[in-house]
PDB file of C-alpha atoms in Angstrom:
ATOM      1  CA  MET A   1      10.982  17.290 -34.257  1.00  0.00           C
ATOM      2  CA  LYS A   2      13.890  17.961 -36.580  1.00  0.00           C
ATOM      3  CA  GLU A   3      17.264  17.997 -34.884  1.00  0.00           C
ATOM      4  CA  SER A   4      18.112  21.420 -36.353  1.00  0.00           C
ATOM      5  CA  VAL A   5      14.988  22.899 -34.709  1.00  0.00           C
ATOM      6  CA  ARG A   6      15.906  21.280 -31.407  1.00  0.00           C
ATOM      7  CA  ILE A   7      19.457  22.653 -31.583  1.00  0.00           C
ATOM      8  CA  PHE A   8      18.155  26.128 -32.447  1.00  0.00           C
ATOM      9  CA  ARG A   9      15.770  26.030 -29.477  1.00  0.00           C
ATOM     10  CA  PHE A  10      18.577  24.844 -27.216  1.00  0.00           C
ATOM     11  CA  ILE A  11      20.735  27.761 -28.373  1.00  0.00           C
ATOM     12  CA  VAL A  12      17.916  30.244 -27.669  1.00  0.00           C
ATOM     13  CA  ILE A  13      17.348  28.915 -24.156  1.00  0.00           C
ATOM     14  CA  GLY A  14      21.087  28.524 -23.615  1.00  0.00           C
ATOM     15  CA  THR A  15      21.528  32.190 -24.493  1.00  0.00           C
ATOM     16  CA  MET A  16      18.810  33.146 -22.017  1.00  0.00           C
ATOM     17  CA  ASN A  17      20.508  30.989 -19.384  1.00  0.00           C
ATOM     18  CA  ALA A  18      23.847  32.635 -20.150  1.00  0.00           C
ATOM     19  CA  LEU A  19      22.271  36.048 -19.598  1.00  0.00           C
ATOM     20  CA  ILE A  20      20.741  34.896 -16.308  1.00  0.00           C
ATOM     21  CA  MET A  21      24.078  33.480 -15.206  1.00  0.00           C
ATOM     22  CA  ALA A  22      26.005  36.581 -16.267  1.00  0.00           C
ATOM     23  CA  LEU A  23      23.619  38.795 -14.316  1.00  0.00           C
ATOM     24  CA  VAL A  24      23.858  36.635 -11.186  1.00  0.00           C
ATOM     25  CA  VAL A  25      27.667  36.411 -11.415  1.00  0.00           C
ATOM     26  CA  TRP A  26      27.942  40.163 -11.901  1.00  0.00           C
ATOM     27  CA  LEU A  27      25.540  40.926  -9.062  1.00  0.00           C
ATOM     28  CA  MET A  28      27.319  38.591  -6.688  1.00  0.00           C
ATOM     29  CA  MET A  29      30.867  39.548  -7.600  1.00  0.00           C
ATOM     30  CA  LYS A  30      30.402  43.305  -7.965  1.00  0.00           C
ATOM     31  CA  GLU A  31      27.260  44.408  -6.176  1.00  0.00           C
ATOM     32  CA  MET A  32      26.991  42.027  -3.234  1.00  0.00           C
ATOM     33  CA  SER A  33      29.385  41.201  -0.460  1.00  0.00           C
ATOM     34  CA  PHE A  34      30.995  38.228  -2.191  1.00  0.00           C
ATOM     35  CA  ASP A  35      33.810  40.540  -3.265  1.00  0.00           C
ATOM     36  CA  GLY A  36      35.092  38.616  -6.253  1.00  0.00           C
ATOM     37  CA  ASP A  37      34.429  35.064  -5.037  1.00  0.00           C
ATOM     38  CA  TYR A  38      33.984  33.596  -8.496  1.00  0.00           C
ATOM     39  CA  MET A  39      33.320  30.038  -7.289  1.00  0.00           C
ATOM     40  CA  VAL A  40      30.319  30.934  -5.090  1.00  0.00           C
ATOM     41  CA  ALA A  41      28.968  33.189  -7.833  1.00  0.00           C
ATOM     42  CA  ASN A  42      29.381  30.430 -10.410  1.00  0.00           C
ATOM     43  CA  ILE A  43      27.590  27.797  -8.317  1.00  0.00           C
ATOM     44  CA  THR A  44      24.705  30.139  -7.477  1.00  0.00           C
ATOM     45  CA  ALA A  45      24.288  31.319 -11.067  1.00  0.00           C
ATOM     46  CA  TYR A  46      24.135  27.792 -12.474  1.00  0.00           C
ATOM     47  CA  LEU A  47      21.620  26.637  -9.872  1.00  0.00           C
ATOM     48  CA  ILE A  48      19.293  29.552 -10.593  1.00  0.00           C
ATOM     49  CA  ALA A  49      19.569  29.078 -14.355  1.00  0.00           C
ATOM     50  CA  GLN A  50      18.814  25.355 -14.060  1.00  0.00           C
ATOM     51  CA  ILE A  51      15.307  25.942 -12.778  1.00  0.00           C
ATOM     52  CA  HIS A  52      14.665  28.054 -15.870  1.00  0.00           C
ATOM     53  CA  ASN A  53      16.418  25.502 -18.071  1.00  0.00           C
ATOM     54  CA  PHE A  54      14.430  22.484 -16.862  1.00  0.00           C
ATOM     55  CA  ILE A  55      11.067  24.052 -17.644  1.00  0.00           C
ATOM     56  CA  TRP A  56      12.094  25.044 -21.166  1.00  0.00           C
ATOM     57  CA  CYS A  57      13.810  21.701 -21.855  1.00  0.00           C
ATOM     58  CA  LYS A  58      10.816  19.707 -20.713  1.00  0.00           C
ATOM     59  CA  TYR A  59       8.163  21.605 -22.615  1.00  0.00           C
ATOM     60  CA  TRP A  60       9.891  23.200 -25.605  1.00  0.00           C
ATOM     61  CA  ILE A  61      13.292  21.690 -26.459  1.00  0.00           C
ATOM     62  CA  PHE A  62      12.715  18.022 -25.647  1.00  0.00           C
ATOM     63  CA  PRO A  63       8.918  17.655 -25.458  1.00  0.00           C
ATOM     64  CA  VAL A  64       8.275  14.029 -24.635  1.00  0.00           C
ATOM     65  CA  GLU A  65       5.166  12.521 -26.111  1.00  0.00           C
ATOM     66  CA  ASN A  66       5.858   9.179 -24.472  1.00  0.00           C
ATOM     67  CA  LYS A  67       5.019   9.711 -20.813  1.00  0.00           C
ATOM     68  CA  LYS A  68       7.034   6.721 -19.560  1.00  0.00           C
ATOM     69  CA  ASN A  69       9.202   8.992 -17.390  1.00  0.00           C
ATOM     70  CA  SER A  70       7.407  10.665 -14.522  1.00  0.00           C
ATOM     71  CA  ILE A  71       8.172  14.292 -13.736  1.00  0.00           C
ATOM     72  CA  TRP A  72      10.154  13.184 -10.677  1.00  0.00           C
ATOM     73  CA  LYS A  73      12.241  10.771 -12.710  1.00  0.00           C
ATOM     74  CA  GLN A  74      12.907  13.510 -15.270  1.00  0.00           C
ATOM     75  CA  ILE A  75      13.926  15.915 -12.491  1.00  0.00           C
ATOM     76  CA  LEU A  76      16.310  13.304 -11.086  1.00  0.00           C
ATOM     77  CA  LEU A  77      17.798  12.588 -14.519  1.00  0.00           C
ATOM     78  CA  PHE A  78      17.986  16.326 -15.296  1.00  0.00           C
ATOM     79  CA  CYS A  79      19.853  16.916 -12.036  1.00  0.00           C
ATOM     80  CA  SER A  80      22.223  14.071 -12.899  1.00  0.00           C
ATOM     81  CA  ALA A  81      22.849  15.536 -16.370  1.00  0.00           C
ATOM     82  CA  PHE A  82      23.379  18.931 -14.751  1.00  0.00           C
ATOM     83  CA  ALA A  83      25.885  17.442 -12.293  1.00  0.00           C
ATOM     84  CA  VAL A  84      27.951  15.903 -15.089  1.00  0.00           C
ATOM     85  CA  ALA A  85      27.894  19.029 -17.282  1.00  0.00           C
ATOM     86  CA  TYR A  86      28.462  21.374 -14.353  1.00  0.00           C
ATOM     87  CA  THR A  87      31.402  19.354 -13.026  1.00  0.00           C
ATOM     88  CA  ALA A  88      33.079  19.478 -16.435  1.00  0.00           C
ATOM     89  CA  GLN A  89      32.491  23.238 -16.618  1.00  0.00           C
ATOM     90  CA  PHE A  90      33.623  23.883 -13.033  1.00  0.00           C
ATOM     91  CA  LEU A  91      36.869  21.947 -13.455  1.00  0.00           C
ATOM     92  CA  PHE A  92      37.487  23.840 -16.698  1.00  0.00           C
ATOM     93  CA  LEU A  93      36.816  27.128 -14.880  1.00  0.00           C
ATOM     94  CA  ILE A  94      39.272  26.317 -12.096  1.00  0.00           C
ATOM     95  CA  LEU A  95      41.895  25.215 -14.623  1.00  0.00           C
ATOM     96  CA  LEU A  96      41.575  28.490 -16.516  1.00  0.00           C
ATOM     97  CA  VAL A  97      41.541  30.776 -13.466  1.00  0.00           C
ATOM     98  CA  GLU A  98      43.917  28.988 -11.110  1.00  0.00           C
ATOM     99  CA  GLY A  99      46.112  27.127 -13.579  1.00  0.00           C
ATOM    100  CA  LEU A 100      46.342  29.555 -16.477  1.00  0.00           C
ATOM    101  CA  ASP A 101      45.684  32.793 -14.544  1.00  0.00           C
ATOM    102  CA  MET A 102      42.851  33.765 -16.902  1.00  0.00           C
ATOM    103  CA  ASN A 103      40.421  36.583 -16.133  1.00  0.00           C
ATOM    104  CA  GLU A 104      37.545  35.209 -14.017  1.00  0.00           C
ATOM    105  CA  TYR A 105      34.824  36.693 -16.226  1.00  0.00           C
ATOM    106  CA  LEU A 106      36.350  35.359 -19.451  1.00  0.00           C
ATOM    107  CA  ALA A 107      36.776  31.929 -17.859  1.00  0.00           C
ATOM    108  CA  GLN A 108      33.098  31.960 -16.782  1.00  0.00           C
ATOM    109  CA  PHE A 109      32.099  32.773 -20.367  1.00  0.00           C
ATOM    110  CA  LEU A 110      34.262  30.042 -21.918  1.00  0.00           C
ATOM    111  CA  GLY A 111      32.902  27.536 -19.407  1.00  0.00           C
ATOM    112  CA  LEU A 112      29.424  28.093 -20.818  1.00  0.00           C
ATOM    113  CA  PHE A 113      30.436  26.289 -24.016  1.00  0.00           C
ATOM    114  CA  ILE A 114      31.772  23.250 -22.127  1.00  0.00           C
ATOM    115  CA  TYR A 115      28.630  23.173 -20.038  1.00  0.00           C
ATOM    116  CA  GLY A 116      26.252  23.688 -22.973  1.00  0.00           C
ATOM    117  CA  GLY A 117      27.633  20.857 -25.065  1.00  0.00           C
ATOM    118  CA  ALA A 118      27.703  18.361 -22.214  1.00  0.00           C
ATOM    119  CA  ASN A 119      24.258  19.413 -21.000  1.00  0.00           C
ATOM    120  CA  PHE A 120      22.623  19.103 -24.432  1.00  0.00           C
ATOM    121  CA  LEU A 121      24.007  15.625 -25.023  1.00  0.00           C
ATOM    122  CA  ALA A 122      23.151  14.348 -21.542  1.00  0.00           C
ATOM    123  CA  ASN A 123      19.585  15.664 -21.669  1.00  0.00           C
ATOM    124  CA  LYS A 124      18.984  14.430 -25.205  1.00  0.00           C
ATOM    125  CA  LYS A 125      20.339  10.940 -24.555  1.00  0.00           C
ATOM    126  CA  ILE A 126      19.241  10.392 -20.946  1.00  0.00           C
ATOM    127  CA  THR A 127      16.684  12.789 -19.459  1.00  0.00           C
ATOM    128  CA  PHE A 128      14.255  13.389 -22.319  1.00  0.00           C
ATOM    129  CA  GLN A 129      14.832  10.325 -24.494  1.00  0.00           C
TER     130      GLN A 129
END
C-alpha cells in the first residue's frame, strides 16, 4: 500500500477517534458528575477510542499480509504503542493546563496532534510492521 494512502486512512480514522474522544470528554465534563475533571475525562476518552482505533488499524490502515504476529501479540504491541503516545499527550496536556493555564478543551484538542503523530509512528514501526 502506498504511504500516502495509509496516511490518508490514518487521518480519517484519527478524525473519527477525535470525534469519539470529544464526545466522551464533553459528556463526562459537562453532562456527568465529573464536574470538569479533565484528567479522568481524558483517560476514559482515549481508552474508549483505542478499541475503535485497533480494529481499524489492524484491518484497514496497516493490514498485515504476513501473519507472523498473532492477534494477541498485536494487541500487546498496540497497547505499548498507545502507552507511549498517550503518555506524551498526557504530559503535554498537563503542561498546557497546569503550567500555561490554557483552556482545558483547547489543550485536549492540541494533545490530539501529539498523540496522533506518536501513535502513527509507533504502530507503523512496531505493531503492524
